[in-house]
Coordinates of C-alpha atoms in Angstrom, one line a residue:
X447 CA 29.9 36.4 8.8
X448 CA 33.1 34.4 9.3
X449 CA 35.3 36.8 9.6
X450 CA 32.7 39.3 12.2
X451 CA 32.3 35.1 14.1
X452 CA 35.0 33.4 13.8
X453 CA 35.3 31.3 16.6
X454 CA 31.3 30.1 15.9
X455 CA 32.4 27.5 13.0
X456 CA 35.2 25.6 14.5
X457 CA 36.2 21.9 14.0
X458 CA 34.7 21.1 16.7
X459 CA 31.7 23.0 16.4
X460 CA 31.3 20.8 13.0
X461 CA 32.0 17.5 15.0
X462 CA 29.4 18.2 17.0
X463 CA 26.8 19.2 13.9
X464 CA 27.9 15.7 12.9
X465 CA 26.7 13.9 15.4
X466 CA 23.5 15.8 16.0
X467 CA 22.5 15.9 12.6
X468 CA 23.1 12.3 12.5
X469 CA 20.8 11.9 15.9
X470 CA 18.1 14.1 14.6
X471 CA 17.9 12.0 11.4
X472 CA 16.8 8.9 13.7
X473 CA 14.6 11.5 16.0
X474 CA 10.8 10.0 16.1
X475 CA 7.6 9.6 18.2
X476 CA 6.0 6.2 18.3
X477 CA 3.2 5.0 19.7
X478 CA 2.8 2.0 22.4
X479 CA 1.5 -0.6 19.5
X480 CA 4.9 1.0 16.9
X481 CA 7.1 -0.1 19.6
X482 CA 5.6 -3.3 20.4
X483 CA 5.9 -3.6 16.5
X484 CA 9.3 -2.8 16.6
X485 CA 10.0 -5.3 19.5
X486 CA 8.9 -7.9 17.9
X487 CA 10.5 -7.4 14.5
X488 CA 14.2 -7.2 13.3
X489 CA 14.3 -3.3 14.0
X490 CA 15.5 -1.7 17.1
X491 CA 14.3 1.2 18.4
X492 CA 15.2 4.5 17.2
X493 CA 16.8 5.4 20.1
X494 CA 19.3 2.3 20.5
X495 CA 20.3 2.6 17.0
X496 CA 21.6 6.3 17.9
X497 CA 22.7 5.3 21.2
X498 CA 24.4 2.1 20.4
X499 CA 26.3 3.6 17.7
X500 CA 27.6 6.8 19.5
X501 CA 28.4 4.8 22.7
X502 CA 31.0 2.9 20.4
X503 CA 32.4 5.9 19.1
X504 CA 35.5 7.7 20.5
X505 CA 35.4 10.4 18.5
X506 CA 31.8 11.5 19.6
X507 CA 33.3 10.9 23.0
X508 CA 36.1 13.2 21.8
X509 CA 33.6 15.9 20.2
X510 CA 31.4 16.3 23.6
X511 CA 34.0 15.5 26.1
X512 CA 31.8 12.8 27.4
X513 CA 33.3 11.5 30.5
X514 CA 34.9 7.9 30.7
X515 CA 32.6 5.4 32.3
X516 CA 29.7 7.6 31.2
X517 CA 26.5 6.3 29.5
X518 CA 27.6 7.5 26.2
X519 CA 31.3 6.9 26.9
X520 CA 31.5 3.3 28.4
X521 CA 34.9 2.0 28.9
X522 CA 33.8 -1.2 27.0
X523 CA 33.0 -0.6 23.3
X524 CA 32.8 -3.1 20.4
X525 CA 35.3 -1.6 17.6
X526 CA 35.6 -2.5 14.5

């Protein structure tokens, strides 16, 4: 298969597998009472935890050629 598709399984196309698997393993459906459980508790929403931590990532930046200034390329990131 690699050798009739070559061009299918690049570096980058595995960057990107990264960063979606790692999305789709936070991917869920709550109710109106889970996120008002959430809320109040020490757990953030799905959603920020993915977004928080990709927003702060260059290389997810780099991977998806998300713009500077974007919502999930902000110029501002906490690095550690």
């Amino acid at each position: 298969y690699l050798k009739e598709f070559p061009s299918q399984y690049t570096e980058e196309a595995g960057d990107k597998l990264f960063y979606l698997s790692y999305a789709q393993a936070w991917c869920s459906k709550n109710t109106h009472n889970q996120i008002l459980d959430k809320f109040w508790r020490t757990h953030t929403l799905e959603r920020y935890r993915v977004t928080g931590a990709l927003q702060n990532n260059a290389e997810f930046a780099r991977a998806f050629q998300c713009p500077t200034d974007s919502y999930l390329n902000p110029s501002k990131k906490c690095l550690l």
